[in-house]
Structures are given as C-alpha cells and as structure tokens.
Amino acid sequence: MSRDEILSVDRLTMRFGGIVAVQDLSFAAERKKITALIGPNGAGKTTVFNCITGFYKPSDGTIRLAHDDGKVIALERLNDFRIAKQAKVARTFQNIRLFPGMTALENLMVAQHNALMRASGFTLLGLIGAPGYRDAEKRAIGLATDWLRRVNLLDRADDAAGNFAYGDQRRLEIARAMCTEPALLCLDEPAAGLNARESAALSELLLSIRNELGTSILLIEHDMSVVMEISDHIVVMDHGVKIAEGSPREVRDDPKVIAAYLGTDEEEAVAVMEGGS
Amino acid sequence: MTPIPHETTHASRTAGISALLKTAFINALIALVLFSLMVGIRTEAGSDGQLTYWTRFGDLASLVAAVFGGSILIELLRQWIGSTGTEKLVPPAVKSGMSFVGRYLAPALLIFTLLVPVIFYNQRYILDLAILVLTYVMLGWGLNVVVGLAGLLDLGYVAFYAVGAYSYALLATNFGWSFWVCLPLAGILAAFWGVLLGFPVLRLRGDYLAIVTLAFGEIIRLVIINWQELTGGPNGVSSIPRPSFFGIPLDNSDSGLAARLGIEYSPTHRIVFLFYLILALALLTNWVTIRLRRLPIGRAWEALREDEVACRALGINTTTTKLTAFATGAMFGGFAGAFFATRQGFISPESFTFQESALVLAIVVLGGMGSQLGVALAALAMIGGFELFRSLETYRMLVFGMAMVLIMIWRPRGLIGHRAPTVYLTKAQAISSDLVKEGHG
Ligand SMILES: Nc1ncnc2c1ncn2[C@@H]1O[C@H](COP(=O)(O)OP(=O)(O)O)[C@@H](O)[C@H]1O
Ligand SMILES: [Mg+2]
C-alpha cells in the first residue's frame, strides 16, 4: 500500500450463511482525508465497518492499516478490543451506543481507559492514591473537557448521557471516540436524525477534526449534503459490491450511482443529485 | 408469583376496574393451572407400595381465590402507593428533607454501629445478631462489585464464601497458622477460584451466566462433601482456632488478654472483638469498592454493565475486566468466609447452600444495585427482619416473601435506586435509576 494510504481494504468478502453481504470489495482511505462510504440501505456498509473494527471476522480478504510511523497492522487478524487499543481505530455506531447511566464526562473518561489503566499501575498505584495517577486523571479530565467544549456540550458535562437529545448524543459519541486519540475514525451515519442546522455543525466538526488534528476519517452517511461537502473521496456500494468511486463530483455524475439509488429509493437519488449542486 | 405489569400511568389508574379484574382473573387462572397438580391432587405410596391418590379441590379453590383476591389487593396497593411515579409526586419539602436524611444517614449509622457493643454489652443475643448482620453486609458489598457494578448476575457467590472458610479452617487446623496469616491467603485463594470459574463463563450472558454460576456454587459444595480426606466431608471441620488479638488469645488462661490487662475475664470480650473484626473487614470492603469505582477499572466495570459492545469499541479488554470483577468480589467473599470459620469454630458444607447465595443476591437487589448504603440497609432489613419474624416459625418465609414483593412493588429498583457519578466537573448530580442499566450478564 502506498505511503499516503492509512487503510487499504483488499478483496474483502463477508458471508452470513448463504447471504453475501460484502463481495470482493477493495478500496483505500487516504491519510488525513475524509473518505465516504455510501450506498443504498442494505448495501453492506455497516458490515464493512464491522469487519474493519473487528466485530466480524471477514470470510475472505485483507484489511491493512498503516500508522504514520510506517507500521502496518493486519486488522483482520486482531481481536476487536485490540483494534481500538493497538491499531487506534475508533468508531461510532449507527444506533448510538453511549453509556446512558453515566455522565457525559464519565463516558469520555471510560474512553481513556487504557491510558488511565497504565497510569494507575493497573489499579494498584491508583488504589493508594499515587500522585502520578492523580496527574494522569487530571490530564484525562482536561482532554475530556476539551472535547466537550468542541462538541458544544461542556455545560452538560455532569448530566447523564441517557438524558441527552438525539443530536447531542451523536456528538457525544463522536467526542468519546476521539478521546481514544485514534488514527482512524469510523463514523456510521453520524448525521442520521439530525436537522439541517445540526448537520451543518457536524460537517464543521468533522472538517476541524481532519484539518486541526489530522485524523483520518471513514464515513458512512446518507445525508448527501454532508457527504458532498466534506468528503475527499467517495466509495459507492450496492448489493455488497463497489459500483463506483472517485471525487464527489465524479460520483455525483456517475450514471451507475444514480441508477443504484433510483433503483431503490427515489428520494435518495434526488438527494444525491441535489446534494452538491 | 403473580405476574405484575410494569408501568402504571395516570390514565390506567382511573381506567382501573375492568383491567384490574382482568389481571386478577389471569393470575387466578395461572394459579389454577399450577396448583391443580401441586395441591389439587395428592399422591402417596400406599401400604404395599402402590400409588394412592385423592383430590383436594377445596384447598385448590381457596388458593385460587386467595390469588384472585391478592392480585386485586396488590394492584390497588400499587396504584395507591405508586411505583416509579412517586418521585414526581413527592413535594419538594419532603424531598429536601429526605436528601438531608440521606446525607447524614450513612455517618449516623456508622457511629451507631461503632457504639453497638457499648450499648448492648450485656445483651449477647443482640451482639450475635449484629455480627451476623455485618457478615451479610460484607457479603452484600462483595457481591455488589460483581452484580451491582459489573452487571454480571452471579448466583453462586456462596462458593467463594465456602472457599474462604475452608481455606482458613484447613490452614489453621493442619498447619497451625494464625488467623492473620490465613486471612489474606483465604482472600487470595477465593480470588483465584473466582478467576478460574470466571474463565468458562465469560462468553455467557444473562440467564445462561446465572445458571452456570449457580451450578458452580453447587459443584464447590459437592466437592467439599465428597473430598472426605481433605475436608472431612459432611462432618465438616471442627475445633477451628478462635482469632487472637494479634497473637494474644482471648481466653480465660493466664496469658489471655483479660489476665494481661488485669481485668476480669468474660466471654463477651471475644464477641466484642469479633464484632469489631467483622466491622473492620466490612469497612475495608466498602472503602476499597468506593475507591475502585473512581479508578479506571471501576469505571470500566460500570461501562461494561451499561454496554459491552461500546466497551470493546473503546479498546477495553472485556475479558480481563470481567475477571477482575469476579476476582474482587470473590476475594471479599473469601475474607468473609475466613471470618465465618473463626467465629463458628466449626464449618460444614451445610452452611454453604444455594440459599446463602440467594439471600446475598436478594440483599444486593433489594438495596439497589450498586449502592453501598442501600446494600447495608437491605442486609439490616433482611437479616434483622428475619429474626423479627422468628416467632412465626414456618410462616416466616411466607411473611418475608410477601414483604419482599411489596418492597419491590414500591421500589422496583431497590431501596436506593440512583447512581452517584464517579467524577464531575462542577457538580455531582445523582443519576436516576431509570437510565442506569442492570446489565445482562
Ligand atoms: N450479523 C448478520 N447476520 C446476517 N446477515 C447480516 C448480518 N449483518 C448484516 N447482514 C446482512 O448484510 C446486508 C448488509 O447489511 P448492512 O451492512 O447493515 O447494510 P447497510 O449498513 O449498508 O445498510 C443486509 O442484507 C443484512 O441483512
Ligand atoms: Mg448501516
């Protein structure tokens, strides 16, 4: 894989019994860029995410992740939690998965579990209240505060996440993923259920993550205004296979893409065509 | 048990009568089906070993009628007291009064507990009961780590209690090691078994986890019964050394504590000593748990209870996180077991039946999962209440069961249902129990 690719998916296939959810899919995501994965419902996008983040073991194919220092990791061979811990891939879920009974701040502290575990000497140093751990915890609270400010939830830091409005929960989940300090951030339909104003704020947030922090983003999204505005590269899937890829402009004008969307859902097809114009 | 629908809205309160009768009718029908075989037909072996049976339809009818009437009564009570809705109905003055009590309840309770041996010095019965209650407080706090924080339903907690008790009993009787050496060993051994038993059950969740842990509790008991050479089998282990005051025995001898201090010997000294010993152990459990909750491991336990998938997506090793919860809970159970052995001086497998696990679990659930104060109150209510009903003899289980049902209707999330955050920026706000998950294994 080339030097400026962070993720390279090669001939990925995922079968569930007789169903082939993803077939021979190959694509790459560039470093410090936003790559979007789009396609009609049931195209297999979430399945691709689950393979990348280790929740599914691919039936076939390879997934390679290259860190900035050149280290290459074979994701298909790592277990789920190690993909987040060692490969530094963070994700959000299509159906938000926060810790509803914990506060926003606690949610972001749990995200820093591995760093804090090390600082607490795997609990022993923390139990006796060692100063090193207390400093680490302060830094962790600092990072969490920072992210709460970025996603505009600072005044709700001590409220239970389960009490948040839908849009706020979406942003909090992104903040939580970012608190793991990932190399690659995978977002599964982050704009689903957001109103126009919230979608615009989300676009801005994602752009700032890319521009200021240089985090690479892999994005599944149905909201074409978001996709067309912020993506550097778009991969289009339908029925488990890649049908097109390219810049937002190329994809928008691709007849195969329009046909795929028209074939399933007229509204979405219109959204694709109107999205960037 | 009568199935009780969960939500009561204001609308359904007035809609009442027909729905009420319908529920009662369904419950009575279920009772009829269940009891017709259990009560309606009585079978016995006749004089020649042949099967004889006769019917008892009168009893059956009265039972079904009782269920019907009881359903109506419970439903009315429920609507009158209200369940989760009550919190919104409580006036603010009462609420602030309650939070005032809440803030000072724990310290007041602690001070009272410290003074118990002084106040009740001459009442041996009360001291013994207090020691029993504190033992269950400690067990409840230990199990709370597994069930309340990590959300892993463990029905075999008594296994670790047994491991702790037998560890101390066998080490002390075979090698003559002192209580203070054996205590940490008992904890470590119990934790070791916790990890060992934890491994195979990690993939299981919910009901499956509950069943397998229940089986493990029984397996340990059966091993103890059958490993005669080591454990003495059903005869148990006797003449277990009593605890010493850091090497000074608490007896009537010349080298005993009383003689050394130049005061008159009384058997109460030992009881008082045992009281403070279990109090110290329980407080240690409490302190460690409270601290662990604020450390990354404790937050990971609670996060695990809330959403295991999200935990894995954040890079948390759920296997080791679950194992540490199992081991920590087991360790406290082991400590309590060692204390039990030294207090009783004799242990046998009979002390470690499923009933104990169920009792401790009931304490945790009744207390409000995850709440330290709630668990302490529940232990007091359960063990104390059980003694209170002693005069009722065989009916006390019945009375007790009914009291439990009523409490769970009144407070379905336990006595203390809200959760306190482990870290905050400006202000720690209690989190309503409606949001907090109970875990699914
Ligand atoms: N765990 C699973 N078991 C069986 N089929 C699955 C599973 N996960 C996904 N699928 C199937 O894979 C196909 C693609 O689903 P998904 O990846 O969720 O689509 P998308 O996210 O693009 O809407 C669907 O037909 C779905 O039914
Ligand atoms: Mg999807």
mmCIF file of C-alpha atoms in Angstrom, chain A residues 99-103 158-163, chain B residues 84-85 87-88 95 305-306 369 411 413 416-421 429-438:
data_model
loop_
_atom_site.group_PDB
_atom_site.id
_atom_site.type_symbol
_atom_site.label_atom_id
_atom_site.label_comp_id
_atom_site.label_asym_id
_atom_site.label_seq_id
_atom_site.Cartn_x
_atom_site.Cartn_y
_atom_site.Cartn_z
ATOM 1 C CA PHE A 99 -23.279 4.523 28.458
ATOM 2 C CA PRO A 100 -26.679 6.031 29.278
ATOM 3 C CA GLY A 101 -26.437 5.797 33.070
ATOM 4 C CA MET A 102 -23.076 7.553 33.178
ATOM 5 C CA THR A 103 -22.470 11.270 32.808
ATOM 6 C CA ASP A 158 -22.331 16.235 34.620
ATOM 7 C CA ASP A 159 -25.655 15.136 33.109
ATOM 8 C CA ALA A 160 -26.419 11.504 32.376
ATOM 9 C CA ALA A 161 -25.810 10.721 28.701
ATOM 10 C CA GLY A 162 -29.158 8.934 28.511
ATOM 11 C CA ASN A 163 -30.892 12.255 29.138
ATOM 12 C CA THR B 84 -41.632 4.710 39.906
ATOM 13 C CA GLY B 85 -44.025 7.592 39.508
ATOM 14 C CA GLU B 87 -40.687 10.560 42.846
ATOM 15 C CA LYS B 88 -42.521 13.127 40.789
ATOM 16 C CA LYS B 95 -37.648 15.667 49.084
ATOM 17 C CA ARG B 305 -22.817 -3.113 32.695
ATOM 18 C CA GLU B 306 -24.083 -0.277 30.504
ATOM 19 C CA MET B 369 -27.798 -2.467 42.643
ATOM 20 C CA ARG B 411 -39.294 0.485 44.865
ATOM 21 C CA ARG B 413 -35.020 -0.501 41.617
ATOM 22 C CA ILE B 416 -31.539 3.354 46.945
ATOM 23 C CA GLY B 417 -32.018 3.410 43.216
ATOM 24 C CA HIS B 418 -29.965 6.287 41.934
ATOM 25 C CA ARG B 419 -26.347 6.279 40.963
ATOM 26 C CA ALA B 420 -23.704 8.781 42.004
ATOM 27 C CA PRO B 421 -21.230 9.791 39.279
ATOM 28 C CA GLN B 429 -25.787 15.002 40.359
ATOM 29 C CA ALA B 430 -27.476 11.746 41.260
ATOM 30 C CA ILE B 431 -28.454 9.817 38.144
ATOM 31 C CA SER B 432 -31.978 8.435 38.073
ATOM 32 C CA SER B 433 -32.202 4.663 38.140
ATOM 33 C CA ASP B 434 -34.372 4.710 35.015
ATOM 34 C CA LEU B 435 -31.267 5.438 32.964
ATOM 35 C CA VAL B 436 -28.873 3.073 34.683
ATOM 36 C CA LYS B 437 -28.728 -0.363 33.122
ATOM 37 C CA GLU B 438 -28.923 -3.532 35.168
#
